[in-house]
XYZ file of C-alpha atoms in Angstrom:
429
model
C 43.234 22.060 -68.243
C 42.886 20.477 -64.779
C 42.006 16.761 -64.847
C 40.349 15.535 -61.628
C 42.341 12.788 -59.893
C 40.464 9.528 -59.553
C 41.980 8.220 -56.322
C 43.461 9.316 -53.022
C 41.996 9.529 -49.516
C 44.224 12.112 -47.769
C 41.694 14.781 -46.873
C 41.615 18.339 -45.588
C 38.416 19.262 -43.760
C 36.841 22.707 -44.193
C 34.154 24.049 -41.868
C 33.101 27.696 -41.683
C 30.703 29.224 -39.207
C 28.150 30.901 -41.475
C 26.153 33.535 -39.638
C 26.619 31.902 -36.218
C 29.112 29.808 -34.286
C 28.829 26.048 -34.748
C 28.724 23.683 -31.782
C 31.915 21.661 -31.136
C 30.032 18.395 -31.641
C 29.125 19.458 -35.192
C 32.824 19.636 -36.099
C 33.466 16.292 -34.410
C 30.542 14.744 -36.302
C 32.004 16.117 -39.550
C 35.359 14.505 -38.762
C 33.664 11.189 -37.982
C 31.736 11.336 -41.253
C 35.017 11.802 -43.132
C 36.614 8.882 -41.280
C 33.530 6.738 -41.915
C 33.975 7.419 -45.641
C 37.554 6.114 -45.433
C 39.382 9.440 -45.461
C 42.722 9.998 -43.726
C 42.319 13.442 -42.168
C 45.602 15.334 -42.590
C 44.452 18.883 -41.848
C 41.526 21.180 -41.172
C 40.576 24.765 -41.873
C 38.065 26.861 -39.969
C 36.793 30.406 -39.994
C 33.616 32.428 -40.124
C 31.644 34.449 -42.649
C 28.369 36.286 -42.495
C 27.360 34.889 -45.908
C 29.076 32.430 -48.275
C 31.189 33.809 -51.111
C 29.208 33.194 -54.337
C 32.332 32.188 -56.297
C 34.454 30.190 -53.839
C 32.185 29.851 -50.770
C 35.129 30.570 -48.436
C 36.434 33.800 -50.026
C 39.790 34.509 -51.675
C 41.799 34.946 -48.464
C 40.671 31.626 -46.970
C 41.115 29.993 -50.344
C 44.796 31.029 -50.348
C 45.153 29.446 -46.896
C 43.464 26.288 -48.141
C 45.741 26.080 -51.202
C 48.776 26.279 -48.913
C 47.338 23.677 -46.527
C 46.581 21.248 -49.371
C 50.124 21.711 -50.703
C 51.806 21.279 -47.310
C 49.842 18.122 -46.451
C 49.871 16.618 -49.975
C 46.111 16.194 -49.653
C 44.161 14.402 -52.373
C 40.835 16.032 -51.636
C 39.173 18.840 -49.691
C 35.909 18.016 -47.931
C 33.524 20.842 -47.071
C 30.960 20.520 -44.295
C 28.588 22.616 -46.383
C 26.519 22.268 -49.561
C 28.463 23.695 -52.507
C 27.027 24.837 -55.802
C 28.442 23.165 -58.942
C 30.198 26.418 -59.877
C 31.807 26.774 -56.413
C 32.973 23.157 -56.526
C 34.467 23.622 -59.998
C 36.217 26.891 -59.111
C 37.716 25.407 -55.951
C 39.020 22.350 -57.799
C 40.798 24.505 -60.353
C 42.548 26.478 -57.630
C 43.322 23.602 -55.270
C 44.335 21.110 -57.971
C 42.555 18.350 -56.066
C 39.081 16.916 -55.726
C 36.478 18.858 -53.755
C 33.587 17.068 -52.019
C 30.727 18.793 -50.203
C 28.673 17.414 -47.301
C 26.067 15.819 -49.550
C 28.708 14.072 -51.644
C 30.409 12.810 -48.474
C 27.215 11.281 -47.050
C 26.334 9.775 -50.413
C 29.761 8.126 -50.547
C 29.228 6.578 -47.093
C 25.839 5.261 -48.148
C 27.367 3.786 -51.312
C 29.887 1.855 -49.203
C 27.350 0.574 -46.645
C 24.414 -0.451 -48.870
C 24.111 -4.241 -48.939
C 20.664 -5.114 -50.296
C 19.678 -4.838 -53.955
C 17.160 -2.137 -53.095
C 19.654 -0.178 -51.009
C 22.211 -0.195 -53.810
C 19.604 1.033 -56.296
C 18.528 3.816 -53.950
C 22.078 5.012 -53.354
C 22.934 4.893 -57.060
C 19.841 6.953 -57.895
C 20.737 9.537 -55.238
C 24.320 9.738 -56.517
C 23.199 10.196 -60.122
C 20.796 12.979 -59.128
C 23.616 14.695 -57.272
C 26.057 14.121 -60.147
C 23.675 15.420 -62.815
C 24.131 18.978 -61.534
C 27.927 18.659 -61.485
C 28.873 17.440 -64.941
C 30.573 20.683 -65.979
C 34.074 20.128 -64.621
C 37.521 20.636 -66.085
C 37.701 17.596 -68.320
C 38.907 18.183 -71.876
C 36.700 15.335 -73.095
C 33.662 17.575 -72.588
C 34.582 19.556 -75.702
C 32.318 19.226 -78.710
C 32.979 16.059 -80.672
C 35.105 16.654 -83.716
C 33.549 16.174 -87.139
C 34.901 14.393 -90.192
C 33.698 13.061 -93.480
C 30.050 12.240 -92.896
C 30.229 13.634 -89.334
C 30.331 17.390 -89.928
C 27.908 19.730 -88.197
C 27.352 20.820 -84.611
C 27.055 17.243 -83.352
C 26.420 16.339 -79.726
C 28.785 17.535 -77.047
C 30.166 14.976 -74.608
C 28.382 16.919 -71.875
C 25.049 16.417 -73.620
C 25.844 12.730 -74.072
C 26.644 12.354 -70.374
C 23.422 14.102 -69.394
C 21.385 11.875 -71.702
C 23.010 8.704 -70.324
C 22.436 9.844 -66.746
C 18.791 10.630 -67.463
C 18.293 7.205 -69.060
C 19.906 5.418 -66.129
C 17.829 7.371 -63.580
C 14.668 6.430 -65.451
C 15.639 2.735 -65.268
C 16.368 3.006 -61.525
C 13.092 4.805 -60.851
C 11.171 2.006 -62.577
C 12.982 -0.714 -60.631
C 12.405 1.076 -57.331
C 8.736 1.581 -58.195
C 8.401 -2.195 -58.635
C 10.094 -2.780 -55.274
C 7.764 -0.209 -53.705
C 4.769 -2.195 -55.027
C 6.211 -5.331 -53.425
C 6.666 -3.482 -50.128
C 3.078 -2.243 -50.312
C 1.894 -5.836 -50.782
C 3.925 -6.895 -47.753
C 2.398 -4.107 -45.676
C -1.073 -5.124 -46.857
C -0.420 -8.676 -45.689
C 0.767 -7.398 -42.309
C -2.286 -5.163 -42.025
C -4.460 -8.197 -42.726
C -2.709 -10.053 -39.921
C -3.373 -7.033 -37.671
C 0.264 -6.818 -36.563
C 1.193 -3.285 -35.471
C 4.602 -2.009 -36.591
C 7.065 -0.309 -34.260
C 9.669 1.704 -36.162
C 13.041 2.533 -34.616
C 14.145 6.015 -35.647
C 16.890 8.279 -34.406
C 20.160 9.998 -35.117
C 22.861 7.837 -36.609
C 24.968 5.958 -34.037
C 22.323 6.406 -31.321
C 22.215 2.623 -30.854
C 19.159 1.643 -32.897
C 20.638 -1.582 -34.282
C 21.965 -2.586 -30.861
C 18.496 -2.062 -29.380
C 16.914 -3.914 -32.302
C 19.193 -6.910 -31.696
C 18.503 -6.793 -27.970
C 14.724 -6.855 -28.555
C 14.534 -9.368 -31.404
C 17.859 -11.291 -31.402
C 18.040 -10.478 -35.119
C 21.835 -10.320 -35.291
C 21.970 -7.333 -37.658
C 25.327 -5.579 -38.021
C 26.090 -3.081 -35.263
C 29.173 -0.925 -34.742
C 30.234 2.318 -33.099
C 30.283 4.237 -36.360
C 28.025 6.530 -38.359
C 25.563 4.807 -40.715
C 26.645 1.305 -39.696
C 23.440 -0.111 -41.221
C 21.309 1.191 -44.059
C 18.973 -1.580 -45.110
C 15.683 -1.881 -43.184
C 15.033 -5.083 -41.227
C 11.702 -6.373 -39.872
C 11.384 -8.889 -37.037
C 8.488 -10.157 -34.941
C 8.440 -9.430 -31.202
C 6.188 -10.947 -28.540
C 5.466 -8.574 -25.670
C 5.195 -9.684 -22.018
C 1.388 -9.363 -22.154
C 1.224 -11.734 -25.118
C 0.783 -9.073 -27.775
C 2.700 -9.504 -31.023
C 4.264 -6.660 -32.994
C 6.699 -6.129 -35.843
C 9.812 -4.078 -35.111
C 11.467 -2.223 -38.016
C 15.073 -1.046 -37.864
C 15.531 1.889 -40.275
C 18.390 4.017 -41.571
C 19.800 6.545 -39.117
C 19.227 10.252 -39.666
C 21.783 13.039 -39.668
C 21.633 16.809 -39.736
C 21.270 18.324 -43.208
C 20.560 14.940 -44.795
C 20.828 15.322 -48.598
C 17.430 15.704 -50.231
C 18.530 13.232 -52.912
C 18.758 10.544 -50.223
C 15.390 11.401 -48.684
C 13.805 11.080 -52.125
C 15.671 7.894 -53.095
C 14.921 6.123 -49.796
C 11.205 6.864 -49.973
C 10.168 3.185 -50.112
C 12.463 2.306 -47.187
C 11.022 5.136 -45.123
C 7.485 3.895 -45.851
C 7.969 1.622 -42.823
C 8.274 4.750 -40.712
C 5.267 6.491 -42.246
C 3.054 3.426 -41.657
C 4.169 2.614 -38.114
C 1.719 2.435 -35.227
C 4.384 3.806 -32.876
C 7.813 5.369 -33.389
C 10.560 4.485 -30.931
C 12.780 7.573 -31.099
C 16.185 6.329 -29.922
C 18.249 9.137 -28.377
C 21.874 8.962 -27.297
C 21.449 9.977 -23.662
C 25.173 10.641 -23.232
C 25.376 13.078 -26.181
C 26.396 16.569 -25.113
C 23.953 18.246 -27.492
C 21.143 15.733 -27.642
C 18.510 18.500 -27.952
C 19.997 19.518 -31.316
C 20.169 15.891 -32.444
C 16.518 15.367 -31.499
C 15.563 18.507 -33.425
C 17.383 17.207 -36.521
C 15.486 13.905 -36.298
C 12.167 15.724 -35.921
C 12.967 17.769 -39.016
C 13.609 14.655 -41.121
C 10.434 13.014 -39.767
C 8.488 16.070 -40.865
C 10.083 15.884 -44.341
C 8.975 12.281 -44.845
C 5.483 12.844 -43.417
C 5.912 10.959 -40.121
C 5.654 13.872 -37.692
C 2.059 13.049 -36.684
C 2.774 9.439 -35.650
C 2.835 8.851 -31.859
C 6.304 8.301 -30.470
C 7.988 6.955 -27.389
C 11.417 8.393 -26.618
C 14.076 5.819 -25.751
C 17.097 7.374 -24.034
C 19.861 4.863 -24.745
C 23.410 4.463 -23.340
C 22.347 5.243 -19.779
C 25.295 3.066 -18.688
C 27.571 5.973 -19.708
C 25.805 8.313 -17.264
C 26.537 7.369 -13.641
C 23.951 9.850 -12.375
C 21.112 8.255 -14.406
C 19.323 4.928 -13.959
C 16.819 2.914 -16.019
C 13.294 4.242 -15.529
C 10.025 5.223 -17.221
C 8.934 8.849 -17.367
C 5.208 9.496 -17.892
C 3.141 12.385 -19.202
C 0.301 14.127 -17.367
C -2.149 11.384 -18.395
C 0.088 8.615 -17.048
C 1.121 7.305 -20.455
C 4.823 6.421 -20.890
C 6.685 9.321 -22.479
C 10.352 8.383 -22.140
C 12.285 5.239 -21.208
C 15.893 5.355 -19.979
C 17.882 2.186 -20.709
C 21.099 0.659 -22.025
C 20.764 -1.514 -25.112
C 24.395 -2.588 -24.689
C 23.970 -4.035 -21.181
C 20.250 -4.815 -21.326
C 19.390 -2.620 -18.350
C 15.877 -1.190 -18.685
C 14.796 -3.395 -21.607
C 11.946 -4.837 -19.535
C 10.799 -1.258 -18.842
C 10.710 -0.544 -22.575
C 8.641 -3.676 -23.214
C 6.269 -2.603 -20.443
C 5.951 0.877 -21.956
C 5.267 -0.547 -25.424
C 2.613 -2.848 -23.970
C 0.946 0.105 -22.279
C 0.965 2.136 -25.495
C -0.490 -0.659 -27.603
C -2.627 -2.018 -24.764
C -4.936 0.939 -25.110
C -6.460 -0.965 -28.023
C -6.729 -4.377 -26.340
C -9.635 -6.037 -24.560
C -9.957 -8.566 -21.739
C -12.479 -11.317 -22.463
C -14.010 -14.247 -20.572
C -14.986 -17.103 -22.919
C -16.663 -20.510 -22.589
C -15.671 -22.869 -25.395
C -17.447 -26.105 -26.307
C -15.595 -29.411 -26.362
C -15.553 -29.417 -30.171
C -13.875 -25.984 -30.414
C -10.335 -27.196 -29.920
C -9.174 -25.517 -33.150
C -10.499 -22.148 -31.912
C -8.724 -22.685 -28.582
C -5.460 -23.335 -30.415
C -5.974 -20.127 -32.424
C -6.467 -18.174 -29.198
C -3.231 -19.563 -27.771
C -1.468 -18.296 -30.884
C -3.060 -14.849 -31.127
C -3.930 -13.837 -27.546
C -2.496 -13.715 -24.061
C -4.065 -16.479 -21.985
C -4.758 -15.267 -18.449
C -6.482 -18.475 -17.324
C -7.566 -21.730 -18.942
C -9.576 -24.446 -17.168
C -11.731 -27.407 -18.169
C -15.402 -26.816 -17.322
C -17.987 -29.479 -16.262
C -19.335 -29.835 -19.826
C -15.925 -30.907 -21.133
C -15.154 -27.568 -22.766
C -12.896 -24.776 -21.574
C -13.421 -21.603 -19.577
C -10.809 -19.070 -20.640
C -9.849 -15.527 -19.773
C -7.781 -13.810 -22.461
C -6.318 -10.435 -23.448
C -6.529 -9.860 -27.184
C -6.116 -7.038 -29.673
C -9.438 -5.322 -30.341
C -9.354 -5.958 -34.132
C -8.765 -9.686 -33.469
C -11.626 -9.744 -30.963
C -14.032 -7.987 -33.309
C -13.114 -10.376 -36.128
C -13.538 -13.377 -33.815
C -16.888 -12.147 -32.460
C -18.190 -11.521 -35.994
C -17.253 -15.077 -37.005
C -18.699 -16.647 -33.822
C -21.620 -14.495 -32.532
C -21.962 -16.753 -29.501
C -18.606 -15.578 -28.245
C -19.709 -11.940 -28.264
C -21.812 -12.747 -25.175
C -18.561 -13.152 -23.255
C -17.580 -10.376 -20.873
C -15.314 -7.879 -22.698
C -13.859 -4.885 -20.943
C -11.349 -2.435 -22.405
C -8.069 -2.582 -20.534
């Protein structure tokens, strides 16, 4: 009976065109995913089929080729750029005499390596267990029914049933822990809502430059690298806009085509930051050859997590790699910013992005003229903290005449607390 090896990173990559021809960048992305997981790519196998083979996915002829390739390269595992059923995975392992990993298992392995926070590790473990629970029937001899003896005779519990029970118990524990973390996140969001701070969520395909842009905007210093899924854990930082407005910027996990459903489900609390954002900054790699496909994949994931209705501003990053392009703002028919071209690496166009964000959020800001009494110094200090001060001068009575730009919710709350102030001139920007 074949016993699955527990180590080894020499990998053969398998990608078939099912029904249509795949784009070259899809194969390159697959190779980069394998490298990101730590694999040493020693060979690859391609081909095409109209439909997958129900038993082996690739068919008997291609399977013979793959067996020969694995033997010639002394590969430890075969990685498929496709979802495999448990039966297909098991059948392939018996023929190849090596481990077989499908696309979902590959992405889950990368996430397991990159998770740093307690929550991220719990989420990845839960996703892995859900994926593993459908793949317990392998070739291990220890899955045979436990042997009886004196006092132990009878059908007993198979090792497979024991494994399933242990997995189910562990998943229940993880679900409860993540539910508690989700409650804590909800409390944090409630506090931010009370402070009336809008949230900007950075979303986009993995390696589009979200973390680099996040660091450029907020000087957060989060890890950034030219690799897929460099960061997984969400980070929130405050940002002050040129017009004085204050926002929270959230850096989220990067998306990828055919993201495993187990991950989407496990990362539900992390993705809450995206679902509750006032504006999505969709970061696009401007230099990507097939950026339309990448954008479509991101839109699909946004729809899956319920964020497709949130307004978004497209940020075309890495413009420094395109000599024919320059930093600029593109607007829609109403004059609202639609797309910003910039380079997060060099900083070119960052001021244009801040301007575009201010315009988007400025639709809900008001310009006010106020006259404060001499004993309202505490209120004046509050305005300096929460509003953009256009002008500030001492008036003849010893108070202050001020012109400010402030978020509408802050103005309404201020006017309700001090009715006298509501007589100030207030015009929507």
